[in-house]
Tab-separated table of N, CA and C in Angstrom:
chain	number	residue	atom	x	y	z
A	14	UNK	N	0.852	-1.181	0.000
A	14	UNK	CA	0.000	0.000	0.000
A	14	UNK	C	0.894	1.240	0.000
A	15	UNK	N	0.559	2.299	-0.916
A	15	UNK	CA	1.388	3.259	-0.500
A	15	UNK	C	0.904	4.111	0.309
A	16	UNK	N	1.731	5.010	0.955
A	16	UNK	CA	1.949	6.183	2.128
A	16	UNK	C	0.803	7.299	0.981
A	17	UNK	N	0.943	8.236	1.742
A	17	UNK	CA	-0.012	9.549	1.173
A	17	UNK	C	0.963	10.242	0.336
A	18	UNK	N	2.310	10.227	0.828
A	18	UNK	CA	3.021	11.158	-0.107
A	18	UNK	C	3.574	9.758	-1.685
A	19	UNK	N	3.542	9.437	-1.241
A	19	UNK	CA	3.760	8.250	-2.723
A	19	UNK	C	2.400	8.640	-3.507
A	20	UNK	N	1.618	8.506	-3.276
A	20	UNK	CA	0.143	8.939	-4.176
A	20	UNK	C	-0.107	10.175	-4.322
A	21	UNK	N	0.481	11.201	-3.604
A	21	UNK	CA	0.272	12.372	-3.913
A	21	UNK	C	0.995	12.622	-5.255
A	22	UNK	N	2.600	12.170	-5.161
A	22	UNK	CA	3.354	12.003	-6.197
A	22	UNK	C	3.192	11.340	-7.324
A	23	UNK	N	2.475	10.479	-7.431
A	23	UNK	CA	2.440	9.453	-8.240
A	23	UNK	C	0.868	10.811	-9.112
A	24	UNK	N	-0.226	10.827	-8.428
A	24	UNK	CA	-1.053	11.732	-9.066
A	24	UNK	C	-0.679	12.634	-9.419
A	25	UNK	N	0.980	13.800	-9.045
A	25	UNK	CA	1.266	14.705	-9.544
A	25	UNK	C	1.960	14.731	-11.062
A	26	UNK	N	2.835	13.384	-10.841
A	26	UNK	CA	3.563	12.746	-11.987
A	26	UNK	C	2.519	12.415	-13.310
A	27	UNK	N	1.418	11.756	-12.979
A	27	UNK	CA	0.187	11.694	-13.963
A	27	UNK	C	-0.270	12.486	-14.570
A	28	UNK	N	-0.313	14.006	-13.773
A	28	UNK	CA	-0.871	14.739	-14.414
A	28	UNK	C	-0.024	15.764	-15.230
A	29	UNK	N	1.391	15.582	-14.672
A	29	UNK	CA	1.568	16.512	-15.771
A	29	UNK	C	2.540	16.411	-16.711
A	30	UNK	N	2.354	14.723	-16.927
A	30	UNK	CA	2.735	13.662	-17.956
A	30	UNK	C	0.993	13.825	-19.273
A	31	UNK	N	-0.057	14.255	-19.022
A	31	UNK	CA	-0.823	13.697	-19.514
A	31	UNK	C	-1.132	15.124	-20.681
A	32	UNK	N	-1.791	14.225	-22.147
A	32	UNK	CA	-1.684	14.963	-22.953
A	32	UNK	C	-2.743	16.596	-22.886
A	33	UNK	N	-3.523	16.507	-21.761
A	33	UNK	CA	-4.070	17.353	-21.517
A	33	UNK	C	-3.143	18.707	-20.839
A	34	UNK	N	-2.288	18.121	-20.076
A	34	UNK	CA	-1.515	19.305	-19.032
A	34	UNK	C	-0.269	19.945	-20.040
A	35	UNK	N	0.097	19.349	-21.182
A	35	UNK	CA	0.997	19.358	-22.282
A	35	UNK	C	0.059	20.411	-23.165
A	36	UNK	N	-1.081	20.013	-23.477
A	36	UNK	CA	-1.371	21.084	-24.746
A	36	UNK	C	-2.026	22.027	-24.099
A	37	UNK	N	-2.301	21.991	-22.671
A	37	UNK	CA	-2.222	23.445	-21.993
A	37	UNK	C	-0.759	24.511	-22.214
A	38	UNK	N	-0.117	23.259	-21.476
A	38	UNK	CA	1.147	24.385	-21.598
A	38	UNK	C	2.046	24.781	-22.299
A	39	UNK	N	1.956	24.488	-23.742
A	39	UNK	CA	2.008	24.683	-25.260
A	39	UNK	C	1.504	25.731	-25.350
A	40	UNK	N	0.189	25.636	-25.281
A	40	UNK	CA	-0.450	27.189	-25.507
A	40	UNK	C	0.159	28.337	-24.804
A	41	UNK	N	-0.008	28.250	-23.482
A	41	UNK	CA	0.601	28.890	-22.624
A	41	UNK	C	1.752	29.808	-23.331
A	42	UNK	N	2.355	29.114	-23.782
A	42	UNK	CA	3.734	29.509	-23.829
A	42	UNK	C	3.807	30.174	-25.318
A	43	UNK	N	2.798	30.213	-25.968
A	43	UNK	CA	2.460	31.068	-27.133
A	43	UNK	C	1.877	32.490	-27.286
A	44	UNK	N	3.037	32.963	-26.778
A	44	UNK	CA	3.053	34.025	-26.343
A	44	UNK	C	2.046	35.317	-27.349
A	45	UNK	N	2.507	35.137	-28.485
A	45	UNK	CA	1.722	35.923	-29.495
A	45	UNK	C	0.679	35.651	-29.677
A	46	UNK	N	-0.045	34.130	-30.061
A	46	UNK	CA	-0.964	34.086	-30.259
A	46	UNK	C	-2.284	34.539	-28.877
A	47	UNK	N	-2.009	33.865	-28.060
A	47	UNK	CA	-2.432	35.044	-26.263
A	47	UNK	C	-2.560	35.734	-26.934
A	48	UNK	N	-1.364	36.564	-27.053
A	48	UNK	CA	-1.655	38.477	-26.663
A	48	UNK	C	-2.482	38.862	-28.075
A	49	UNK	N	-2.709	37.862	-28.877
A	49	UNK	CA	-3.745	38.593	-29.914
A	49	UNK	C	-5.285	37.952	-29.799
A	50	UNK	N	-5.433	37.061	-28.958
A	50	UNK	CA	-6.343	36.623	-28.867
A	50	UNK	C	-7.154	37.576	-27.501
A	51	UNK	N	-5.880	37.991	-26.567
A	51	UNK	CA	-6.594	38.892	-25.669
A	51	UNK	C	-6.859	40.119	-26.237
A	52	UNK	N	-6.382	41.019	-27.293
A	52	UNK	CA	-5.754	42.477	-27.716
A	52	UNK	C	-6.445	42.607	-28.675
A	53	UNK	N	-5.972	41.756	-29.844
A	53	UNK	CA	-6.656	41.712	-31.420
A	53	UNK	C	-7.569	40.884	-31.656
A	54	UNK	N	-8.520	39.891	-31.037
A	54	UNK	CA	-8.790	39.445	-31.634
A	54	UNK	C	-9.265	38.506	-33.072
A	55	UNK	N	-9.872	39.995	-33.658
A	55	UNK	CA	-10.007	40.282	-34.997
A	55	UNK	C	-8.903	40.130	-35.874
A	56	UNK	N	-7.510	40.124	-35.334
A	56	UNK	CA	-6.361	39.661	-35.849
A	56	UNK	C	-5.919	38.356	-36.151
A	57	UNK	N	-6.278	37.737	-35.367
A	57	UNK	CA	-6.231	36.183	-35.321
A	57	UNK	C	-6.859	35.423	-36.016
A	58	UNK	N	-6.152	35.068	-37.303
A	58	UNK	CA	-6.501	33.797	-38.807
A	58	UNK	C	-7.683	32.958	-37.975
A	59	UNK	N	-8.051	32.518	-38.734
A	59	UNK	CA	-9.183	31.383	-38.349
A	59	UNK	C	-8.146	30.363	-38.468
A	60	UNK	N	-7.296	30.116	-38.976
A	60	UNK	CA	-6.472	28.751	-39.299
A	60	UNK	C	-6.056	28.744	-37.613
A	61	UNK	N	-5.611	30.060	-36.795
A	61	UNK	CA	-4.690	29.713	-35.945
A	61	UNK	C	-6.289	29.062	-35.494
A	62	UNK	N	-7.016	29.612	-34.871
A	62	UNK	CA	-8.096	29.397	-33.962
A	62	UNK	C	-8.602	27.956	-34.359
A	63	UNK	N	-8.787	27.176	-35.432
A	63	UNK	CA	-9.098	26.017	-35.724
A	63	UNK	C	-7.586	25.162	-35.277
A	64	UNK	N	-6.931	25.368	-35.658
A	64	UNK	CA	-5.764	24.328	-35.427
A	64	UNK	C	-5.396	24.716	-34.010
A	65	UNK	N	-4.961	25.897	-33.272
A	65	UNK	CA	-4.556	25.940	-31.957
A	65	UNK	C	-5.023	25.767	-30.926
A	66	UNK	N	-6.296	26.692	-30.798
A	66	UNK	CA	-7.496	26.448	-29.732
A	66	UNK	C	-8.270	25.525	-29.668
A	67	UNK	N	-8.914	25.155	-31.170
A	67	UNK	CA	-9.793	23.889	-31.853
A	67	UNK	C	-9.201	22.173	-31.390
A	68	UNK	N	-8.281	22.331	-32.085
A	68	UNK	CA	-7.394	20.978	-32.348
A	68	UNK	C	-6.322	20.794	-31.460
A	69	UNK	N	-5.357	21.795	-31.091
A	69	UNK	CA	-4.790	21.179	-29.967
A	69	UNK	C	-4.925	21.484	-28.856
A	70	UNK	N	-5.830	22.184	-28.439
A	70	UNK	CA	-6.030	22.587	-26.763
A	70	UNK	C	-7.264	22.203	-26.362
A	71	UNK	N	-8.701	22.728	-26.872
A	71	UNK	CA	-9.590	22.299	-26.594
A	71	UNK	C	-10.078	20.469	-26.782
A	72	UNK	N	-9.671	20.048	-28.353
A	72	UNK	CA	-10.642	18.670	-28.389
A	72	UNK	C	-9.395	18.010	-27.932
A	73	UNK	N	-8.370	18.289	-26.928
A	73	UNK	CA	-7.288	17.046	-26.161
A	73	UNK	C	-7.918	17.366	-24.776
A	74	UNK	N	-8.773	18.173	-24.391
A	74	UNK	CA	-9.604	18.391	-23.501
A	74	UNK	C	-10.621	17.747	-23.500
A	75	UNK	N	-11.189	16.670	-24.633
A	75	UNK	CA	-12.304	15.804	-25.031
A	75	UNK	C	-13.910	16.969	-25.186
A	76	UNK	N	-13.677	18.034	-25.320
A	76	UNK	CA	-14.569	19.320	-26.266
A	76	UNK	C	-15.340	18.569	-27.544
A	77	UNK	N	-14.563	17.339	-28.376
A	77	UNK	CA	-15.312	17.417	-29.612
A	77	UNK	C	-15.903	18.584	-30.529
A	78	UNK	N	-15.362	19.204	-30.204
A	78	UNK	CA	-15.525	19.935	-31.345
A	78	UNK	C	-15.413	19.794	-32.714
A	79	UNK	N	-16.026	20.560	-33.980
A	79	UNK	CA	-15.750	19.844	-35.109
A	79	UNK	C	-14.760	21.162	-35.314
A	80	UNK	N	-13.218	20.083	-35.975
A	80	UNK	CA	-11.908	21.440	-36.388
A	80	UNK	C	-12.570	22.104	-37.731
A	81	UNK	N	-13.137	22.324	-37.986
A	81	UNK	CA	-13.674	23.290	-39.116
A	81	UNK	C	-13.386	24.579	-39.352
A	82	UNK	N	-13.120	25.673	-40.050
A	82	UNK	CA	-13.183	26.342	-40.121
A	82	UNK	C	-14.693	27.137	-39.715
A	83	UNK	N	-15.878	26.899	-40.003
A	83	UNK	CA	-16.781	27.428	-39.665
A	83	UNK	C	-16.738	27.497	-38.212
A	84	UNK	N	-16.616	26.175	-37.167
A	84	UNK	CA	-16.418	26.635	-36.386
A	84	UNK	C	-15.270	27.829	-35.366
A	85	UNK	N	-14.312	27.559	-36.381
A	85	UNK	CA	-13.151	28.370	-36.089
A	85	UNK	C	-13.506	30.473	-36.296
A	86	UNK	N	-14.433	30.294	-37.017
A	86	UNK	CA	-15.193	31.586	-37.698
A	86	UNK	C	-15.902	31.599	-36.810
A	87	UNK	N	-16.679	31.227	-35.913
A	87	UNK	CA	-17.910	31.392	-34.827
A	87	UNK	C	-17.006	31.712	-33.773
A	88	UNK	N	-16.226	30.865	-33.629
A	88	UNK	CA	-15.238	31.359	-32.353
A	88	UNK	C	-14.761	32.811	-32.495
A	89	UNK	N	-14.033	32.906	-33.227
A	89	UNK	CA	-13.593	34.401	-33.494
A	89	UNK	C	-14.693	35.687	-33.644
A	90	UNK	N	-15.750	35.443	-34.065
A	90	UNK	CA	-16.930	36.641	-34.305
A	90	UNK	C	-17.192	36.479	-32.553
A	91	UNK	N	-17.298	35.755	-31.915
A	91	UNK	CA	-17.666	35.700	-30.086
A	91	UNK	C	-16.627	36.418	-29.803
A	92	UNK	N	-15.252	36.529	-30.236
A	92	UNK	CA	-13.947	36.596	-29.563
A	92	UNK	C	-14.267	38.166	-29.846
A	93	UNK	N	-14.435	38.539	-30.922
A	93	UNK	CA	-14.509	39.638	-31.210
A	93	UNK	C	-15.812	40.851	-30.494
A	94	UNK	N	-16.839	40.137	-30.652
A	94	UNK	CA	-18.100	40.699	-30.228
A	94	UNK	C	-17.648	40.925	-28.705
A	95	UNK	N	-16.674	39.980	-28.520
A	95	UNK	CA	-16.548	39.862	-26.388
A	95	UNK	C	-15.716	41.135	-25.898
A	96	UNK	N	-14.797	41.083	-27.213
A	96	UNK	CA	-13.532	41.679	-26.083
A	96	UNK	C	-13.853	43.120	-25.429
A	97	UNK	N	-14.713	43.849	-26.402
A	97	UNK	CA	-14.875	45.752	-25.001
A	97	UNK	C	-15.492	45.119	-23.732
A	98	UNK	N	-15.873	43.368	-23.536
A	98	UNK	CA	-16.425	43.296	-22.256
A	98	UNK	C	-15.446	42.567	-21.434
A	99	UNK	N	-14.277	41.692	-21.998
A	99	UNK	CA	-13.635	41.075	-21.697
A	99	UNK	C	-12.408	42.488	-21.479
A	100	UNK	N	-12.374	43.233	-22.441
A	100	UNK	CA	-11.300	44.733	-21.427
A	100	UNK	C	-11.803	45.088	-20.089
A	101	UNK	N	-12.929	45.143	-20.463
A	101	UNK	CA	-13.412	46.022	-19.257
A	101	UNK	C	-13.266	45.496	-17.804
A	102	UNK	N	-12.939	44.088	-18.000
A	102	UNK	CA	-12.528	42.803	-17.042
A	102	UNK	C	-11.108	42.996	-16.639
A	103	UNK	N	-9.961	43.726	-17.057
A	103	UNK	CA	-9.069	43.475	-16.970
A	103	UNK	C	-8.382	43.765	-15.898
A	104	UNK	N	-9.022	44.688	-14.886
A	104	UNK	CA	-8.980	44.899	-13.644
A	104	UNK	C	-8.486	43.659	-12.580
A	105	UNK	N	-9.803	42.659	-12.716
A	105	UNK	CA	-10.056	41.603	-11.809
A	105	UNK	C	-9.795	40.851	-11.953
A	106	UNK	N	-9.279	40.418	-10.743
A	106	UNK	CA	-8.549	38.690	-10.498
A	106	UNK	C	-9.679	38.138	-9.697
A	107	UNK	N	-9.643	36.721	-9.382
A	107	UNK	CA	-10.540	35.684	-8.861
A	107	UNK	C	-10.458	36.147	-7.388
A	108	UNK	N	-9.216	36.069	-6.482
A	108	UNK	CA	-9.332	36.383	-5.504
A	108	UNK	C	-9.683	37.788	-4.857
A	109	UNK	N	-9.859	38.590	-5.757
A	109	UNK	CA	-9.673	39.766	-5.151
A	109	UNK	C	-11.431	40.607	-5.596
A	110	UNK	N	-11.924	40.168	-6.358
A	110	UNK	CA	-13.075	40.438	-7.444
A	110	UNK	C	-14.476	40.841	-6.673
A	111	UNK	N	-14.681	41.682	-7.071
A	111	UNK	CA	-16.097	42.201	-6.382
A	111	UNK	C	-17.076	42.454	-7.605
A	112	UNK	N	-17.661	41.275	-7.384
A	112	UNK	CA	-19.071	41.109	-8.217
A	112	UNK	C	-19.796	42.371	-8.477
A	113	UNK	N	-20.455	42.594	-7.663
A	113	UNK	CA	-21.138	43.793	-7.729
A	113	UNK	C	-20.462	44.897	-7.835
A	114	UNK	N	-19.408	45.882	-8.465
A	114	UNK	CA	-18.934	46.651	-8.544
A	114	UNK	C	-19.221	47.108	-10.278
A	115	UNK	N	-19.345	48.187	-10.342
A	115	UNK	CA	-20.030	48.450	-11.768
A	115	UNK	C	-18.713	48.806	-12.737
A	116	UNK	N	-18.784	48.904	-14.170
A	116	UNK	CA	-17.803	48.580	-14.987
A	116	UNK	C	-18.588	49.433	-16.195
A	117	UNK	N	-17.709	49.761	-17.218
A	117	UNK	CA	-18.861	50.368	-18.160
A	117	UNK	C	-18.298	49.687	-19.448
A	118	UNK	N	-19.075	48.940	-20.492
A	118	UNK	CA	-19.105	48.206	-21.234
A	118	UNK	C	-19.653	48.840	-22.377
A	119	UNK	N	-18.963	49.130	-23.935
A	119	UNK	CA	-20.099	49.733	-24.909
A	119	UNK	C	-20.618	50.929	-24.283
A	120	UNK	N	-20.356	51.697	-23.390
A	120	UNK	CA	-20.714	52.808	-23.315
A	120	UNK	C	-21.801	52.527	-21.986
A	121	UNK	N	-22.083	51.331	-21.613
A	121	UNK	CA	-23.589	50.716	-20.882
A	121	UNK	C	-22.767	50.723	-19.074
A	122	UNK	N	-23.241	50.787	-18.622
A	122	UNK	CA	-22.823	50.643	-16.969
A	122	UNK	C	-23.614	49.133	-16.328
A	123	UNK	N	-22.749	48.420	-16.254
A	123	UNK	CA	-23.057	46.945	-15.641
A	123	UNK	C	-22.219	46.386	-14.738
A	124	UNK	N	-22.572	45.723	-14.183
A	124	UNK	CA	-21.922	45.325	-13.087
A	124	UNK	C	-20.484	44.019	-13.137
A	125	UNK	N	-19.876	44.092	-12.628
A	125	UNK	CA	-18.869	42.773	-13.197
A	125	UNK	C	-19.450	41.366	-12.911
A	126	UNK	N	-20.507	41.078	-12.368
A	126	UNK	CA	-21.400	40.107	-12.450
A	126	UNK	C	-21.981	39.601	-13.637
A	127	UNK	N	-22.658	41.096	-14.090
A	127	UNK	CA	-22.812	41.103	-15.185
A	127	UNK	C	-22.412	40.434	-16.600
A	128	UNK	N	-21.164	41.111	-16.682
A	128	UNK	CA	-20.044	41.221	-17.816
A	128	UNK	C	-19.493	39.697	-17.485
A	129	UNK	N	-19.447	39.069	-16.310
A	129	UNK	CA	-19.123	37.717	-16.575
A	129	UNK	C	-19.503	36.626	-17.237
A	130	UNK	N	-21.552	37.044	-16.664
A	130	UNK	CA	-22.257	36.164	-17.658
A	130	UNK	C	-22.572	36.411	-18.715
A	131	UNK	N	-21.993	37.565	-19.339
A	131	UNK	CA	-22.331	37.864	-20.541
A	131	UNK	C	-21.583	37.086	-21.789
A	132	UNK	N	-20.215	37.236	-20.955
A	132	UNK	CA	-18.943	36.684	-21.737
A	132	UNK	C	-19.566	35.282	-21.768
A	133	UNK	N	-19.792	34.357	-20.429
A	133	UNK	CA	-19.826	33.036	-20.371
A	133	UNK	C	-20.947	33.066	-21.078
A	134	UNK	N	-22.395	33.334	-21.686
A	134	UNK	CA	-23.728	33.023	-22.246
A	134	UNK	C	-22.910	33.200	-23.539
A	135	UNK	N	-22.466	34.319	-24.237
A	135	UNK	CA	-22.392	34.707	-25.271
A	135	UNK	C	-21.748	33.468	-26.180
A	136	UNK	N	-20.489	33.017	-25.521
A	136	UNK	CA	-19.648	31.736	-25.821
A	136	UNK	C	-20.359	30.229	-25.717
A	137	UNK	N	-21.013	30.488	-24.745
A	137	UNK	CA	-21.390	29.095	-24.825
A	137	UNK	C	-23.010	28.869	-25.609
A	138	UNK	N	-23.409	30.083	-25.670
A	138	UNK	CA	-25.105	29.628	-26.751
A	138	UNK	C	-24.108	30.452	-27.930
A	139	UNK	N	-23.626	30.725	-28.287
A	139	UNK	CA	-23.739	31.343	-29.520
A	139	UNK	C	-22.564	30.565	-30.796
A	140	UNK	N	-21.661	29.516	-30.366
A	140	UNK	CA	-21.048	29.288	-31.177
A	140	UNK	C	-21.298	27.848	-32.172
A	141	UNK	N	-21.581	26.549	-31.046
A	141	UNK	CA	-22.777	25.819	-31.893
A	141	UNK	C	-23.058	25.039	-30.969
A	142	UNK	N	-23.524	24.030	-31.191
A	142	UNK	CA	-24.391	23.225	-30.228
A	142	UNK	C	-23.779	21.882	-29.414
A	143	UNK	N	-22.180	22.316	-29.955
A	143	UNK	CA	-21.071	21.649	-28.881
A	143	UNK	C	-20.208	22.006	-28.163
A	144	UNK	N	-20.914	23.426	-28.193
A	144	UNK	CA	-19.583	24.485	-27.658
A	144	UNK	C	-20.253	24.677	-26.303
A	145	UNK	N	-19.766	23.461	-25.197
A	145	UNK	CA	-20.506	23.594	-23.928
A	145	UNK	C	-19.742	24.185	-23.049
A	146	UNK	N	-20.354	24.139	-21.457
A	146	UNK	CA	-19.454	24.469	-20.374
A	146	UNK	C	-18.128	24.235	-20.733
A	147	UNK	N	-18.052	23.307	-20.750
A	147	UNK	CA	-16.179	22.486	-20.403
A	147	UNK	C	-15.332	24.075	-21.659
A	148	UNK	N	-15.657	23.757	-22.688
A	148	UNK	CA	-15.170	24.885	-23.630
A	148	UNK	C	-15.079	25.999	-23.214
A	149	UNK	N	-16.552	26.684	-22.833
A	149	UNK	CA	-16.690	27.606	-22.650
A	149	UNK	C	-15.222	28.274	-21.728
A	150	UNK	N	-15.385	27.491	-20.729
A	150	UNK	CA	-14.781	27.873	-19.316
A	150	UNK	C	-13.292	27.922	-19.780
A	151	UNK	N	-12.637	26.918	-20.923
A	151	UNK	CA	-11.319	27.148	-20.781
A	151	UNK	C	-11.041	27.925	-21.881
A	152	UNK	N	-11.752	28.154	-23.036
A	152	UNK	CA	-11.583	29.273	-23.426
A	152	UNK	C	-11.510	30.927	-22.860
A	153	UNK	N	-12.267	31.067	-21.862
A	153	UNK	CA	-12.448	32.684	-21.061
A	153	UNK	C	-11.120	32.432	-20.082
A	154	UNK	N	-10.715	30.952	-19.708
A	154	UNK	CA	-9.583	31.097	-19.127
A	154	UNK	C	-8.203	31.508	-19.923
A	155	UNK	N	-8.174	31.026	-20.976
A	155	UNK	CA	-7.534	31.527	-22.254
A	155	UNK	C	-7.479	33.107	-22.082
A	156	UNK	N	-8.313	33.300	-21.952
A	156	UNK	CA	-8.644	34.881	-22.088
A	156	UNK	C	-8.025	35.836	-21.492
A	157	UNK	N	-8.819	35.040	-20.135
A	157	UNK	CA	-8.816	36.278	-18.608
A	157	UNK	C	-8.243	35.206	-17.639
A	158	UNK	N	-7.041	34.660	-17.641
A	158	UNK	CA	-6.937	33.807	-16.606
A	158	UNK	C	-6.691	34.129	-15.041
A	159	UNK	N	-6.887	35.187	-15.337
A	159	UNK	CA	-6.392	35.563	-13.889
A	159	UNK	C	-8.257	35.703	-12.859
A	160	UNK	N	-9.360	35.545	-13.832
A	160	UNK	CA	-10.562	35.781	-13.273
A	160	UNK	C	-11.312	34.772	-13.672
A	161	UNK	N	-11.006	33.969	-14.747
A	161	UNK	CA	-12.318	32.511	-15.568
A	161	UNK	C	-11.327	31.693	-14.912
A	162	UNK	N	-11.938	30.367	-14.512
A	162	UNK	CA	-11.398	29.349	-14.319
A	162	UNK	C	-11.912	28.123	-15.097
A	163	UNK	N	-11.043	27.553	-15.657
A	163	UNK	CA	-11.176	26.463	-16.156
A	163	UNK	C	-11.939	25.331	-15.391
A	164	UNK	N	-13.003	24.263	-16.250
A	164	UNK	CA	-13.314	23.247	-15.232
A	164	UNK	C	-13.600	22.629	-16.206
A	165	UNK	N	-13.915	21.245	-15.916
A	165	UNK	CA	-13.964	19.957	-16.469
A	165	UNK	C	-15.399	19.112	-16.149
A	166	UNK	N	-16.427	19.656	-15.656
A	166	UNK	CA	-17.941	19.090	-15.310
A	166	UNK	C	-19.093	19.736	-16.116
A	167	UNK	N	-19.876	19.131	-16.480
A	167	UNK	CA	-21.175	19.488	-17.043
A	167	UNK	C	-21.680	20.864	-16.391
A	168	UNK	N	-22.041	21.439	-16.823
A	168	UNK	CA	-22.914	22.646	-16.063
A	168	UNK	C	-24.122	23.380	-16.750
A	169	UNK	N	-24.707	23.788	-15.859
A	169	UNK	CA	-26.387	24.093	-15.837
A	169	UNK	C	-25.851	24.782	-17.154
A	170	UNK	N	-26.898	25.188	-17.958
A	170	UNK	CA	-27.149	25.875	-19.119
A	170	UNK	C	-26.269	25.282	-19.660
């Protein structure tokens, strides 16, 4: 039987041996494509967004997504439509974040409550009909990591 620290190790070794914790931190480390996906959006090829986000980050996340370009085009018109709400975010981190504190978006005054679910609805109904939680969430972590958190469970809507 092993001790607690043998299994702690042994689960740490697993995970970040596994092809999921790898094409996280691939991305990660893509430095340009980030800063245009946070900045430019609208800059960012559909090729990168189908092959980078599509194909190696999200569906090694088991997303299924279809690598298409169309979908790669839906992603980016969200990415785009998001970001004056996803700036306006750039303030807040997870730990520190006050929901109710107002933010002005498009010219509109809303609350950062608000602007969270806006980002998270907008992404997850609007791109197609497989673009669920699990996506949703690690894409806005993509985003805003310092305030979306990534997760891996089914969720309401």
């Amino acid at each position: 039987m092993p001790t607690w620290n043998e299994f702690a190790w042994g689960v740490l070794l697993f995970w970040a041996m596994s092809d999921q914790n790898q094409s996280y931190q691939r991305l990660i480390r893509n430095h340009e494509l980030l800063n245009a996906l946070r900045t430019n959006p609208g800059g960012v090829t559909v090729e990168q967004i189908r092959e980078y986000i599509v194909g190696r980050f999200l569906n090694v996340w088991q997303c299924r997504l279809e690598r298409t370009d169309t979908v790669a085009q839906a992603i980016k018109d969200q990415l785009v439509q998001l970001h004056p709400c996803l700036h306006a975010l750039g303030a807040y981190d997870v730990e520190t974040v006050d929901f109710g504190a107002n933010i002005f978006v498009d010219e509109h005054n809303i609350s950062v409550s608000q602007a969270c679910e806006k980002c998270y609805n907008t992404l997850r109904h609007n791109i197609n009909h497989r673009f669920a939680g699990t996506a949703t969430s690690k894409l806005l972590h993509l985003l805003k990591p310092s305030l979306f958190v990534m997760w891996d469970q089914k969720t309401l809507g």
